[in-house]
mmCIF file with all atom_site columns, C-alpha atoms and ligand atoms in Angstrom:
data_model
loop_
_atom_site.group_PDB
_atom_site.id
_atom_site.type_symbol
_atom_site.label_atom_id
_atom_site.label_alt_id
_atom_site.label_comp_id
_atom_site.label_asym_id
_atom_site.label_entity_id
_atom_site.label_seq_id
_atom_site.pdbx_PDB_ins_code
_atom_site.Cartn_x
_atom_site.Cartn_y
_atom_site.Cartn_z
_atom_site.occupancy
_atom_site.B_iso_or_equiv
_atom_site.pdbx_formal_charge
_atom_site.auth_seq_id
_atom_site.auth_comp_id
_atom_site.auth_asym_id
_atom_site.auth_atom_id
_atom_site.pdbx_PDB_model_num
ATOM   1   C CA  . UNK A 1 1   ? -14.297 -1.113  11.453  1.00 77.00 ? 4   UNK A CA  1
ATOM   2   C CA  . UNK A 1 2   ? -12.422 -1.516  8.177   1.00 85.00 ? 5   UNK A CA  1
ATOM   3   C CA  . UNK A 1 3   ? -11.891 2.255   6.908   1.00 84.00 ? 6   UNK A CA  1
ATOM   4   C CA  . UNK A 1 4   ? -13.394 1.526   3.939   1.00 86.00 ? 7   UNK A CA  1
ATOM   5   C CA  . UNK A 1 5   ? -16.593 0.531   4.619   1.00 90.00 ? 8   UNK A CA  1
ATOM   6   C CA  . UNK A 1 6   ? -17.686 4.410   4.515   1.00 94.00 ? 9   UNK A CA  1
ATOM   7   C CA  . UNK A 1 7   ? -17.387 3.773   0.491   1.00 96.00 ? 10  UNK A CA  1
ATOM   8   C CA  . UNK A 1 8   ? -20.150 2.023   0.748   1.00 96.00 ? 11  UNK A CA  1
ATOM   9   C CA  . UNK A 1 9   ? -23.927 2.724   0.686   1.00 96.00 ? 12  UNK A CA  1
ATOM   10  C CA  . UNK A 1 10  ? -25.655 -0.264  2.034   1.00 96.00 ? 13  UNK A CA  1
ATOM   11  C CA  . UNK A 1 11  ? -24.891 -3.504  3.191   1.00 97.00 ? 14  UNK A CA  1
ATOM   12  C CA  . UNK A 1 12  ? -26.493 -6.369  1.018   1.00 98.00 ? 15  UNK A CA  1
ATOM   13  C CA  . UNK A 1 13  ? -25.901 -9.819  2.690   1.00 98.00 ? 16  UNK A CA  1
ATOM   14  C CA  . UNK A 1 14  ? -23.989 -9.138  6.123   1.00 98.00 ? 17  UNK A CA  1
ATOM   15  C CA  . UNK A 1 15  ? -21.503 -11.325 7.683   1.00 98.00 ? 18  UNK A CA  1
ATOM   16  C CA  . UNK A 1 16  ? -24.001 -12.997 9.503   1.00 98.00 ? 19  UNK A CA  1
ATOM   17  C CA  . UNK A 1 17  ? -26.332 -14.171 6.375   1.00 98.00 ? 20  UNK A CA  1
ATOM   18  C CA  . UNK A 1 18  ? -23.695 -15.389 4.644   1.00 98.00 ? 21  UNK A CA  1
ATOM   19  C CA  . UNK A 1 19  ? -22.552 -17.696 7.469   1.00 98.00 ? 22  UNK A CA  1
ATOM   20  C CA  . UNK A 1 20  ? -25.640 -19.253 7.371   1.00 98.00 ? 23  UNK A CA  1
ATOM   21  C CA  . UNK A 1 21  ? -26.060 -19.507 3.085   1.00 98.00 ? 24  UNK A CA  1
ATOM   22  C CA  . UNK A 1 22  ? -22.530 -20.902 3.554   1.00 98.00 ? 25  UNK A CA  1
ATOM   23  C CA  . UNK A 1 23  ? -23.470 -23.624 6.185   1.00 98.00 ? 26  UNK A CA  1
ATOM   24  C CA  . UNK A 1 24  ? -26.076 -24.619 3.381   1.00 98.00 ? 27  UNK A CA  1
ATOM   25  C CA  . UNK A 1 25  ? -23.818 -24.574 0.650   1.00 98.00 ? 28  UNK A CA  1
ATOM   26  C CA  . UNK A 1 26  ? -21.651 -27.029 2.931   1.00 98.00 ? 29  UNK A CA  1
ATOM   27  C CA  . UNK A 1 27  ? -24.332 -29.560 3.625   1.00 98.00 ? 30  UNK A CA  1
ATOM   28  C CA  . UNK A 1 28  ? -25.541 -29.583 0.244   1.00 98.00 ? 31  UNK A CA  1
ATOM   29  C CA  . UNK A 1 29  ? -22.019 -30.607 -1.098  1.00 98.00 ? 32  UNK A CA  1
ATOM   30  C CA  . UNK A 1 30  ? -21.425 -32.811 2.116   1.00 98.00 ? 33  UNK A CA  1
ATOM   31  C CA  . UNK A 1 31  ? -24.585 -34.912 0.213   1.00 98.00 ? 34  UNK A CA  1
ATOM   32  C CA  . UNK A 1 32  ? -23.270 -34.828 -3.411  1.00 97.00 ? 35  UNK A CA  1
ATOM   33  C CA  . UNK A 1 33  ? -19.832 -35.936 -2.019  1.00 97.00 ? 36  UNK A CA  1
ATOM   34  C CA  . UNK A 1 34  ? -20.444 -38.244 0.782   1.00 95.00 ? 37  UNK A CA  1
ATOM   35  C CA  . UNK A 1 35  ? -17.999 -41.256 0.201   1.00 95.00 ? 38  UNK A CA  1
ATOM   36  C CA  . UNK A 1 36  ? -15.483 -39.017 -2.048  1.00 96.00 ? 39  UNK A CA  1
ATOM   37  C CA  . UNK A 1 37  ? -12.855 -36.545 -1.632  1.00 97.00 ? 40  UNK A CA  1
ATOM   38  C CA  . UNK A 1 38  ? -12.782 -33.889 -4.154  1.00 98.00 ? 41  UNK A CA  1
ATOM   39  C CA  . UNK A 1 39  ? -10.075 -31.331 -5.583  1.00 98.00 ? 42  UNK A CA  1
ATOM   40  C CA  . UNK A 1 40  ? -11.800 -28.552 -4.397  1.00 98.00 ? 43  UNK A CA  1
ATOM   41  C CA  . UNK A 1 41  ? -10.163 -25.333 -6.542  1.00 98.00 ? 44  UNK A CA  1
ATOM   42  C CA  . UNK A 1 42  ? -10.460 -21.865 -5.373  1.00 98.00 ? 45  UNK A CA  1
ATOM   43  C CA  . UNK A 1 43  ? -10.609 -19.814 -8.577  1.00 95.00 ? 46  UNK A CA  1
ATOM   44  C CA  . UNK A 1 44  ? -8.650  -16.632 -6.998  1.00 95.00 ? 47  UNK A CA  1
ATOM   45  C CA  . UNK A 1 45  ? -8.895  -13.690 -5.737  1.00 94.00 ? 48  UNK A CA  1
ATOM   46  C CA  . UNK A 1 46  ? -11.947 -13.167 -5.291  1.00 96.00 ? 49  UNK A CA  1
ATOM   47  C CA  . UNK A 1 47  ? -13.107 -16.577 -3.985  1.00 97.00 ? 50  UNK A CA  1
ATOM   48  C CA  . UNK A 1 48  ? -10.717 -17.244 -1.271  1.00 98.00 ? 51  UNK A CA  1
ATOM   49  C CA  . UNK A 1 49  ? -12.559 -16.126 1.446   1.00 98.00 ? 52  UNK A CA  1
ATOM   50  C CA  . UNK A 1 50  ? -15.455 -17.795 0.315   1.00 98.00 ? 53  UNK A CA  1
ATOM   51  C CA  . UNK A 1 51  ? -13.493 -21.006 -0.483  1.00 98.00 ? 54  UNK A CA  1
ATOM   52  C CA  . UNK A 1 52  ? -11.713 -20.758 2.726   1.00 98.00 ? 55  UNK A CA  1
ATOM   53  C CA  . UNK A 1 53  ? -14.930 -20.198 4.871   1.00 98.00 ? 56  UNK A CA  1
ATOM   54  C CA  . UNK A 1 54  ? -16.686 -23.024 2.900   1.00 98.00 ? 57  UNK A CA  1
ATOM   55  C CA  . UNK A 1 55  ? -14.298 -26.114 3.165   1.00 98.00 ? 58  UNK A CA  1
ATOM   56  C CA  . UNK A 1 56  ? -14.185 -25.269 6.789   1.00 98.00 ? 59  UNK A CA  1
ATOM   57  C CA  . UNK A 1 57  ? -18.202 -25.833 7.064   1.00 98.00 ? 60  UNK A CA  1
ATOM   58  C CA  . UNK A 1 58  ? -17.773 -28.970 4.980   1.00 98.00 ? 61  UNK A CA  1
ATOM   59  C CA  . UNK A 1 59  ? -17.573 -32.667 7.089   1.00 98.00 ? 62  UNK A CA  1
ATOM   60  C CA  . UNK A 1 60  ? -16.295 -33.950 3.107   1.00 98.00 ? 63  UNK A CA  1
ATOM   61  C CA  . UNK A 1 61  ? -12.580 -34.229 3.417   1.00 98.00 ? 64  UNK A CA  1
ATOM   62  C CA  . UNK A 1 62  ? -11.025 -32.125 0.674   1.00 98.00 ? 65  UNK A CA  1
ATOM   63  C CA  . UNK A 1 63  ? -7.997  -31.081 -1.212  1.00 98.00 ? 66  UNK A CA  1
ATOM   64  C CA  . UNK A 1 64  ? -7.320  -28.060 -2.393  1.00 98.00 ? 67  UNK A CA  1
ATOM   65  C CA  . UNK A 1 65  ? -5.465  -26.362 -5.542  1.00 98.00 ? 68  UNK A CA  1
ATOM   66  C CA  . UNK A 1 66  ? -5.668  -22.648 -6.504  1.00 98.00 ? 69  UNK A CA  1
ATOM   67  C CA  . UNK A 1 67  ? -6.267  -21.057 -10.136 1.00 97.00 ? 70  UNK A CA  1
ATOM   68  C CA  . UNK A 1 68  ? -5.746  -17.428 -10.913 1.00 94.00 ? 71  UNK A CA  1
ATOM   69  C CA  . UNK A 1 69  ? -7.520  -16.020 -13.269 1.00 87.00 ? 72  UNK A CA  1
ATOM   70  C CA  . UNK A 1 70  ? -8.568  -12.367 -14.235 1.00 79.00 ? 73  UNK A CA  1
ATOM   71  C CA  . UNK A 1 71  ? -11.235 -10.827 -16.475 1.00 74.00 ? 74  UNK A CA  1
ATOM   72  C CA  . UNK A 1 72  ? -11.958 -7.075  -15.077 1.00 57.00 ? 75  UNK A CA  1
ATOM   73  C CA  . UNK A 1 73  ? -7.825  -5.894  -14.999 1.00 54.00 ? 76  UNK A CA  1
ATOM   74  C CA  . UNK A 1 74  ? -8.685  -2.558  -13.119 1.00 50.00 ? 77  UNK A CA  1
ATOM   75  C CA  . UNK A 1 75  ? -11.836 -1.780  -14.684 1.00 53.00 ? 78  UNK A CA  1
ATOM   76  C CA  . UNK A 1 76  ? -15.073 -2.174  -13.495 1.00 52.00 ? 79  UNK A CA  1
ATOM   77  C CA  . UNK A 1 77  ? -16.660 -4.691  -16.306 1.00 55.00 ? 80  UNK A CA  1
ATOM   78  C CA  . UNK A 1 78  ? -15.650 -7.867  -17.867 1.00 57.00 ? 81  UNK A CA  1
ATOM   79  C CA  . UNK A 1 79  ? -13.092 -7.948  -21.025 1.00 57.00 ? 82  UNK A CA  1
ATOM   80  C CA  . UNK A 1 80  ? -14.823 -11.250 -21.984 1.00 65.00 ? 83  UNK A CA  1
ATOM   81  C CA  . UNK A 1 81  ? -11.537 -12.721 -22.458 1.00 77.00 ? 84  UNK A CA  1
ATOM   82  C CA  . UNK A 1 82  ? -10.583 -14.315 -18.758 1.00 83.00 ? 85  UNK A CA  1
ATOM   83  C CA  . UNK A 1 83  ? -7.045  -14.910 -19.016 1.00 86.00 ? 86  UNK A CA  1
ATOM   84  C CA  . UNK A 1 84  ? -5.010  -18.061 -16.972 1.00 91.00 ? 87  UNK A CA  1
ATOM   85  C CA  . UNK A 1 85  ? -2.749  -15.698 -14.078 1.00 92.00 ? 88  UNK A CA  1
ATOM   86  C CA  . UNK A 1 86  ? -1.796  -18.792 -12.357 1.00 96.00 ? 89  UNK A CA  1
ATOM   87  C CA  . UNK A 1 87  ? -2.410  -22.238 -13.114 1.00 96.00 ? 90  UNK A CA  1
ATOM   88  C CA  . UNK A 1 88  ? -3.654  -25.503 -10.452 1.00 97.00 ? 91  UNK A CA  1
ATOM   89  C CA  . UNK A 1 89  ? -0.442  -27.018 -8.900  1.00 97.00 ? 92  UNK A CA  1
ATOM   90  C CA  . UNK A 1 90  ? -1.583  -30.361 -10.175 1.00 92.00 ? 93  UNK A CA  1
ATOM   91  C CA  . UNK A 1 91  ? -3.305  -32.621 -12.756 1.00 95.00 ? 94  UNK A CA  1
ATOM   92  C CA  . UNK A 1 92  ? -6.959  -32.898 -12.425 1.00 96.00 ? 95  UNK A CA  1
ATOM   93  C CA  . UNK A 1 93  ? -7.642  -35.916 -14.456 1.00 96.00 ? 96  UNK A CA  1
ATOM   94  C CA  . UNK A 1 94  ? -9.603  -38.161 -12.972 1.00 96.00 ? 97  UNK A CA  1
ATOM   95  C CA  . UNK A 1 95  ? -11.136 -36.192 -10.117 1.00 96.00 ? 98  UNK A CA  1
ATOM   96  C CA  . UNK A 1 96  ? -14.030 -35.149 -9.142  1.00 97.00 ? 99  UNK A CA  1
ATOM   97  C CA  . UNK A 1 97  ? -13.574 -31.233 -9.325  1.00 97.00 ? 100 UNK A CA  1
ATOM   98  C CA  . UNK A 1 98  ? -15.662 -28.673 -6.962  1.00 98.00 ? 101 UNK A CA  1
ATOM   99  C CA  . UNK A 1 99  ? -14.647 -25.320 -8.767  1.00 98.00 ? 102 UNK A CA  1
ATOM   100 C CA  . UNK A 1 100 ? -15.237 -22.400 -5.999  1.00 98.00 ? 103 UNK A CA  1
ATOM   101 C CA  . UNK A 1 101 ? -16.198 -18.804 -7.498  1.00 98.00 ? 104 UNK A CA  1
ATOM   102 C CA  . UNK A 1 102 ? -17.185 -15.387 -5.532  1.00 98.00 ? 105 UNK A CA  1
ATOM   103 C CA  . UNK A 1 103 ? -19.396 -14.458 -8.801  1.00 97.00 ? 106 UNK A CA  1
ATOM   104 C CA  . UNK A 1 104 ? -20.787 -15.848 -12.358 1.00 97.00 ? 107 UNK A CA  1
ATOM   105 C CA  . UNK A 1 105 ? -21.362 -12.534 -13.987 1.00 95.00 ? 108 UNK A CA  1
ATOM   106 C CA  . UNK A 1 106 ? -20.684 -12.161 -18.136 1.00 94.00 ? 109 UNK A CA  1
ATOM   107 C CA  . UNK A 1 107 ? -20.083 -16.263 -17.534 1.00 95.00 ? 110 UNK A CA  1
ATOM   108 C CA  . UNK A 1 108 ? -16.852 -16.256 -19.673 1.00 93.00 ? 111 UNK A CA  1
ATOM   109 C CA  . UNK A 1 109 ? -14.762 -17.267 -17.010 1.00 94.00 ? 112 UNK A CA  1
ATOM   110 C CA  . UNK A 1 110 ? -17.022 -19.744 -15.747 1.00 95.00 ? 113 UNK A CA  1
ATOM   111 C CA  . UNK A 1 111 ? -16.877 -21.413 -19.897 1.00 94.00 ? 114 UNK A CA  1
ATOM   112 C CA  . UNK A 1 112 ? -13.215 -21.122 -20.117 1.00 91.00 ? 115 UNK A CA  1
ATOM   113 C CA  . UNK A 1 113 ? -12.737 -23.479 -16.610 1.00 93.00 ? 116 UNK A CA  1
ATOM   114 C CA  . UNK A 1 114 ? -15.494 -25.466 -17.679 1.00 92.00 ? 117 UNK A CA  1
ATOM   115 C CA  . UNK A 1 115 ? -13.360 -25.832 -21.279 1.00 91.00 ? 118 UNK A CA  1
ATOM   116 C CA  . UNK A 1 116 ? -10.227 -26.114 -19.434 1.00 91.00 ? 119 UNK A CA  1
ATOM   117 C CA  . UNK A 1 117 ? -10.578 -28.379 -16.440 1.00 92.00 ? 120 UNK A CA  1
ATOM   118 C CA  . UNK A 1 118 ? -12.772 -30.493 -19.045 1.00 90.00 ? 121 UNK A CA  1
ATOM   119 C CA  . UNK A 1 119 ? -10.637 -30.892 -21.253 1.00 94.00 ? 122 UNK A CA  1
ATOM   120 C CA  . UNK A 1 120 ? -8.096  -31.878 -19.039 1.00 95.00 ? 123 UNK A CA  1
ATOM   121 C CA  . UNK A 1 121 ? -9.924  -35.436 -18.283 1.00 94.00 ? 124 UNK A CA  1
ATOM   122 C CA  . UNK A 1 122 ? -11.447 -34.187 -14.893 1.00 94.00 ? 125 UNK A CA  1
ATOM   123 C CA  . UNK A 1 123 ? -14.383 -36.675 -14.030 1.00 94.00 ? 126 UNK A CA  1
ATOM   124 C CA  . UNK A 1 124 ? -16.653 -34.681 -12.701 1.00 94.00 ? 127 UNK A CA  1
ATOM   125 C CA  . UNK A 1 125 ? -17.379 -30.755 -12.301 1.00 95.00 ? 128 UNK A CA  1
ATOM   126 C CA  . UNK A 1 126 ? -19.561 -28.771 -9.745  1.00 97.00 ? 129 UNK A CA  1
ATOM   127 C CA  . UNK A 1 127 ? -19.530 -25.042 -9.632  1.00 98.00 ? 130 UNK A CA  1
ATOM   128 C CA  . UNK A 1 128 ? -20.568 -23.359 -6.431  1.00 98.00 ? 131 UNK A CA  1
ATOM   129 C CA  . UNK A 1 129 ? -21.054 -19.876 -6.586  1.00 98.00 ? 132 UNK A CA  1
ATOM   130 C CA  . UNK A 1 130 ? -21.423 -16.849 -3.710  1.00 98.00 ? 133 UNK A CA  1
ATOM   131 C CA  . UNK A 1 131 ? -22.977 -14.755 -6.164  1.00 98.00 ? 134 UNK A CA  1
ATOM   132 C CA  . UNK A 1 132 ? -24.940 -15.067 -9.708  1.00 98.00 ? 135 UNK A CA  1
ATOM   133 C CA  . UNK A 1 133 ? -25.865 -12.159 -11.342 1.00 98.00 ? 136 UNK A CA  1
ATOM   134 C CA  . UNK A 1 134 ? -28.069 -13.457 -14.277 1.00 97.00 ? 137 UNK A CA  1
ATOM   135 C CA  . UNK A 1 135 ? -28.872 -9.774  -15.459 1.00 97.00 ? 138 UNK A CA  1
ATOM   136 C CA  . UNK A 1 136 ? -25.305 -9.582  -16.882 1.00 96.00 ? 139 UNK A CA  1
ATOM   137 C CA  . UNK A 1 137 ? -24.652 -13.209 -18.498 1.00 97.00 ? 140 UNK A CA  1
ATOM   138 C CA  . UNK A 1 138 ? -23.108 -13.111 -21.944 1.00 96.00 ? 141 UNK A CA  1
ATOM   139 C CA  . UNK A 1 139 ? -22.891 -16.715 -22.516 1.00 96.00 ? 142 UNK A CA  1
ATOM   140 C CA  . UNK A 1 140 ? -25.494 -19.494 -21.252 1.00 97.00 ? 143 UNK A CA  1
ATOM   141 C CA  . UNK A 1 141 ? -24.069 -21.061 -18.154 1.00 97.00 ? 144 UNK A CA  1
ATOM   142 C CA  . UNK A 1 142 ? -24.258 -21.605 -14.540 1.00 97.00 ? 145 UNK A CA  1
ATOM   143 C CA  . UNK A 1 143 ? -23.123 -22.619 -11.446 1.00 98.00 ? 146 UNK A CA  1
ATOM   144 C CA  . UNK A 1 144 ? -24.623 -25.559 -10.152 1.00 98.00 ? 147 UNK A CA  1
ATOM   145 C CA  . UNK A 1 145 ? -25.140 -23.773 -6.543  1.00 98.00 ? 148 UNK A CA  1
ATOM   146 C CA  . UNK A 1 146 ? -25.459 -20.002 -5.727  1.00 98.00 ? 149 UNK A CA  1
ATOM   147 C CA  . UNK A 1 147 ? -25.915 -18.913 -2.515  1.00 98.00 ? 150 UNK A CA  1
ATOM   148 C CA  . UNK A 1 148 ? -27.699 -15.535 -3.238  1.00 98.00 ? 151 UNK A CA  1
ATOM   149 C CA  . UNK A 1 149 ? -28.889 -13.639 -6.551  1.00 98.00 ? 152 UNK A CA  1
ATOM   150 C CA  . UNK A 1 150 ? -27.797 -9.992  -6.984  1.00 98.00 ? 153 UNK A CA  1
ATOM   151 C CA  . UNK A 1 151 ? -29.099 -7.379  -9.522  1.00 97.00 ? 154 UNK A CA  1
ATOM   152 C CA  . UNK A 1 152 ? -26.953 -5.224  -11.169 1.00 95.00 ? 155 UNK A CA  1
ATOM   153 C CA  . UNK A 1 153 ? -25.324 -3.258  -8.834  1.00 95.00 ? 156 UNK A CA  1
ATOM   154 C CA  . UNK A 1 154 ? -21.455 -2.408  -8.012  1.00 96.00 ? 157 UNK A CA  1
ATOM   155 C CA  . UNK A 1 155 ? -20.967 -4.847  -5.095  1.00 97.00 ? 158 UNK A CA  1
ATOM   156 C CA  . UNK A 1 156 ? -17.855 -5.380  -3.484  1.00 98.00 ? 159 UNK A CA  1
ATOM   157 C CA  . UNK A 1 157 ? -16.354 -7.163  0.067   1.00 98.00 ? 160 UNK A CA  1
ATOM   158 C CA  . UNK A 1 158 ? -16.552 -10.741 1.075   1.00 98.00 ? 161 UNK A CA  1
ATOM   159 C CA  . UNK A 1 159 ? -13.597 -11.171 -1.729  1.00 98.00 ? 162 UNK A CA  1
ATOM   160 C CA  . UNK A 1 160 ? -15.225 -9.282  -4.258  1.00 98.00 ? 163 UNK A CA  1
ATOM   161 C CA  . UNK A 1 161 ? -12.849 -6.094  -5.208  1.00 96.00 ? 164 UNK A CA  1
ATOM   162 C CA  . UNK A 1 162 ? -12.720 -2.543  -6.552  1.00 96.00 ? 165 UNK A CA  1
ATOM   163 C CA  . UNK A 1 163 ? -9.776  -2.110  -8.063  1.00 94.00 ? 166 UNK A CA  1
ATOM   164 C CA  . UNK A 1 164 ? -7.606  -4.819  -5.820  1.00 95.00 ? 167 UNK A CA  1
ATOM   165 C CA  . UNK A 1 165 ? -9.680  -2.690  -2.684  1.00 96.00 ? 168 UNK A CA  1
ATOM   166 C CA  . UNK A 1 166 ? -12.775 -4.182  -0.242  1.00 97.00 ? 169 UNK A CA  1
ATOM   167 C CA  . UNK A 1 167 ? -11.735 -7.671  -0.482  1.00 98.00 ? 170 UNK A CA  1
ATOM   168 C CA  . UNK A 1 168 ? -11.342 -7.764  3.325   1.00 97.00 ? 171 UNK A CA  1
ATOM   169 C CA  . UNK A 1 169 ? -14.910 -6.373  4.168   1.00 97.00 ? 172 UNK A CA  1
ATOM   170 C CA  . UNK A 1 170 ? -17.135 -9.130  5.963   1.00 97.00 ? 173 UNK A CA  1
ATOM   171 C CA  . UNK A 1 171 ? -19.666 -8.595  4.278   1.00 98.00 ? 174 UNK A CA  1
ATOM   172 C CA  . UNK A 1 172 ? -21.144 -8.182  0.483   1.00 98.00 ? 175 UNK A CA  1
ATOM   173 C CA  . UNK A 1 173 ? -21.999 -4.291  0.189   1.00 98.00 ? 176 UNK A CA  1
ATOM   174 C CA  . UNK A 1 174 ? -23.100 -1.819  -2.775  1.00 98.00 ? 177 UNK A CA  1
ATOM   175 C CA  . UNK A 1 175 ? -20.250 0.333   -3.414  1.00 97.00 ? 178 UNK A CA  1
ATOM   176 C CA  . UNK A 1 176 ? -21.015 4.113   -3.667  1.00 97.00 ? 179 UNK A CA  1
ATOM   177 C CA  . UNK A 1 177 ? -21.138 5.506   -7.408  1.00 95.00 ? 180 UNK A CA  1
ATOM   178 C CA  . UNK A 1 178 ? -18.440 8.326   -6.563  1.00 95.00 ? 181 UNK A CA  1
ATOM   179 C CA  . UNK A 1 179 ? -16.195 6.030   -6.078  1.00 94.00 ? 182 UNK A CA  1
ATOM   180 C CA  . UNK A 1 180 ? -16.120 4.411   -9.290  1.00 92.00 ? 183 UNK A CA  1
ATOM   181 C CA  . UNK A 1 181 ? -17.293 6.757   -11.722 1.00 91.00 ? 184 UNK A CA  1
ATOM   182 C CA  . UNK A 1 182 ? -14.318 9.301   -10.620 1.00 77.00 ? 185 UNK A CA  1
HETATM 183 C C1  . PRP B 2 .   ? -14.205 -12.082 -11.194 1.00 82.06 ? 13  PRP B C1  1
HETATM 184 C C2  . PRP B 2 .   ? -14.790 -13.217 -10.376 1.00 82.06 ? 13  PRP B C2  1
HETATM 185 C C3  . PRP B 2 .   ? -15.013 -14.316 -11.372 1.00 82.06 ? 13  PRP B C3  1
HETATM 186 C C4  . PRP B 2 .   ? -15.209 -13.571 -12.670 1.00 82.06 ? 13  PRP B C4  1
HETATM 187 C C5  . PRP B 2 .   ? -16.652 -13.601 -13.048 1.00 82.06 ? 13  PRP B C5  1
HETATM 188 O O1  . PRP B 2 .   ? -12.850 -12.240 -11.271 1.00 82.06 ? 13  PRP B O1  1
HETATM 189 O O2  . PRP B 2 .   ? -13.920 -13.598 -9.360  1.00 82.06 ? 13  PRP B O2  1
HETATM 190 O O3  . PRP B 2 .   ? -13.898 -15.162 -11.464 1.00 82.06 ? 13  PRP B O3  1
HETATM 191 O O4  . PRP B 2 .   ? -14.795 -12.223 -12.467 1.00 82.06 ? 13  PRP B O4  1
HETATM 192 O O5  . PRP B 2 .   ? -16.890 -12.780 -14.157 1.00 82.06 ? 13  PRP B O5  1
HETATM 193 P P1  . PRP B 2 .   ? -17.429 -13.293 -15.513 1.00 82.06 ? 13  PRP B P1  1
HETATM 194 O O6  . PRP B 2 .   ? -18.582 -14.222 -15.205 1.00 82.06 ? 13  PRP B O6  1
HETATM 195 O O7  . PRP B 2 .   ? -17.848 -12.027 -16.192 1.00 82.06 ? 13  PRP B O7  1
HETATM 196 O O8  . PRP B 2 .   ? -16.338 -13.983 -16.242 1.00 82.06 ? 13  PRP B O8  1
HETATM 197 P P2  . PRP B 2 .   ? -11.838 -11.053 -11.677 1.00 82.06 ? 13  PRP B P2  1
HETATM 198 O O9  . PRP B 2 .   ? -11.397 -11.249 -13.091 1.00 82.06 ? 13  PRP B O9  1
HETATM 199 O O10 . PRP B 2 .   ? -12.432 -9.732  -11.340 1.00 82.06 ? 13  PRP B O10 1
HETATM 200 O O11 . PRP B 2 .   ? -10.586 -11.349 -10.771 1.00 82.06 ? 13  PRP B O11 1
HETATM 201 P P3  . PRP B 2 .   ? -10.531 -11.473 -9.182  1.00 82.06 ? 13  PRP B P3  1
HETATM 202 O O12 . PRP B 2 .   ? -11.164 -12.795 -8.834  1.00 82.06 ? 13  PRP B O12 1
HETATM 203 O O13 . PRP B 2 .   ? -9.074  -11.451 -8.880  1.00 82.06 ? 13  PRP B O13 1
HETATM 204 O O14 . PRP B 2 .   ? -11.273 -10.305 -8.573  1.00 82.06 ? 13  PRP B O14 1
#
């Protein structure tokens, strides 16, 4: 067992039931996509194992490009002002984009690729997300596909960190409040 799953009170969506959301995330894309192959971008960190889990569930042949951007630094709540880390490894123009997130929270980040990759001639854009917590959007947007809905709780794991820690848990769990309010 990963050492730091004691920092957490409850499991919310084990590994288990997120296999399955992800297998239905997969088919529904498989249907959008049938007879194209997308740039499917993993908007990092905390989507990769999300991203990497769901291109293996899809029969759509993909590529793939990575973006890094960051909105929390080591705080627990969104600046508002997602910055560009790393940028994609290639021009998008043209192609149909399937932009991979772990969470729409404030939303900001979610406007700024939708801005960016836009503007940048892409010719189509579908947002999957693991996550969408609605109670916390700042801005009116959405992904086009989330697989669950979370209140507004600290939840880490599944990609989704604490301070660059739980990434590597299998599953989406509600972090203790000692541990962040230390
Ligand atoms: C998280 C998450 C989303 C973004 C969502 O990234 O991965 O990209 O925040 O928040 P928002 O809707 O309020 O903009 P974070 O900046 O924490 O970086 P990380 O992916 O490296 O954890």
């Amino acid at each position: 067992m990963n050492e730091l799953a004691k920092d957490c009170e409850r499991i919310l969506f084990p590994a288990e039931t997120i296999a399955e959301e992800v297998k239905k995330a997969a088919a529904w894309l498989d249907a959008r996509y049938e007879g194209t192959m997308p740039l499917a971008i993993s908007v990092l960190k905390g989507s990769v194992i999300f991203f990497c889990d769901l291109v293996r569930a899809m029969k759509t042949p993909v590529q793939m490009d990575f973006m890094t951007l960051s909105s929390y630094g080591s705080g627990s709540s969104s600046s508002g002002m997602p910055k560009i880390v790393m940028d994609l490894a290639a021009p998008v123009d043209g192609r149909d984009v399937l932009l991979v997130e772990d969470i729409v929270d404030s939303g900001h980040t979610l406007v700024k690729l939708k801005q960016l990759l836009g503007g940048r001639g892409a010719k189509s854009f579908t947002v999957v997300s693991l996550l969408d917590k609605p109670s916390r959007r700042e801005v009116d947007v959405q992904a086009d596909y989330s697989c669950f809905t979370v209140g507004n709780e600290f939840i880490v794991g599944y990609g989704l960190d604490y301070d660059q820690r739980y990434r590597n848990l299998p599953y989406v769990g509600v972090l203790k409040p000692e541990v962040y309010e230390k």
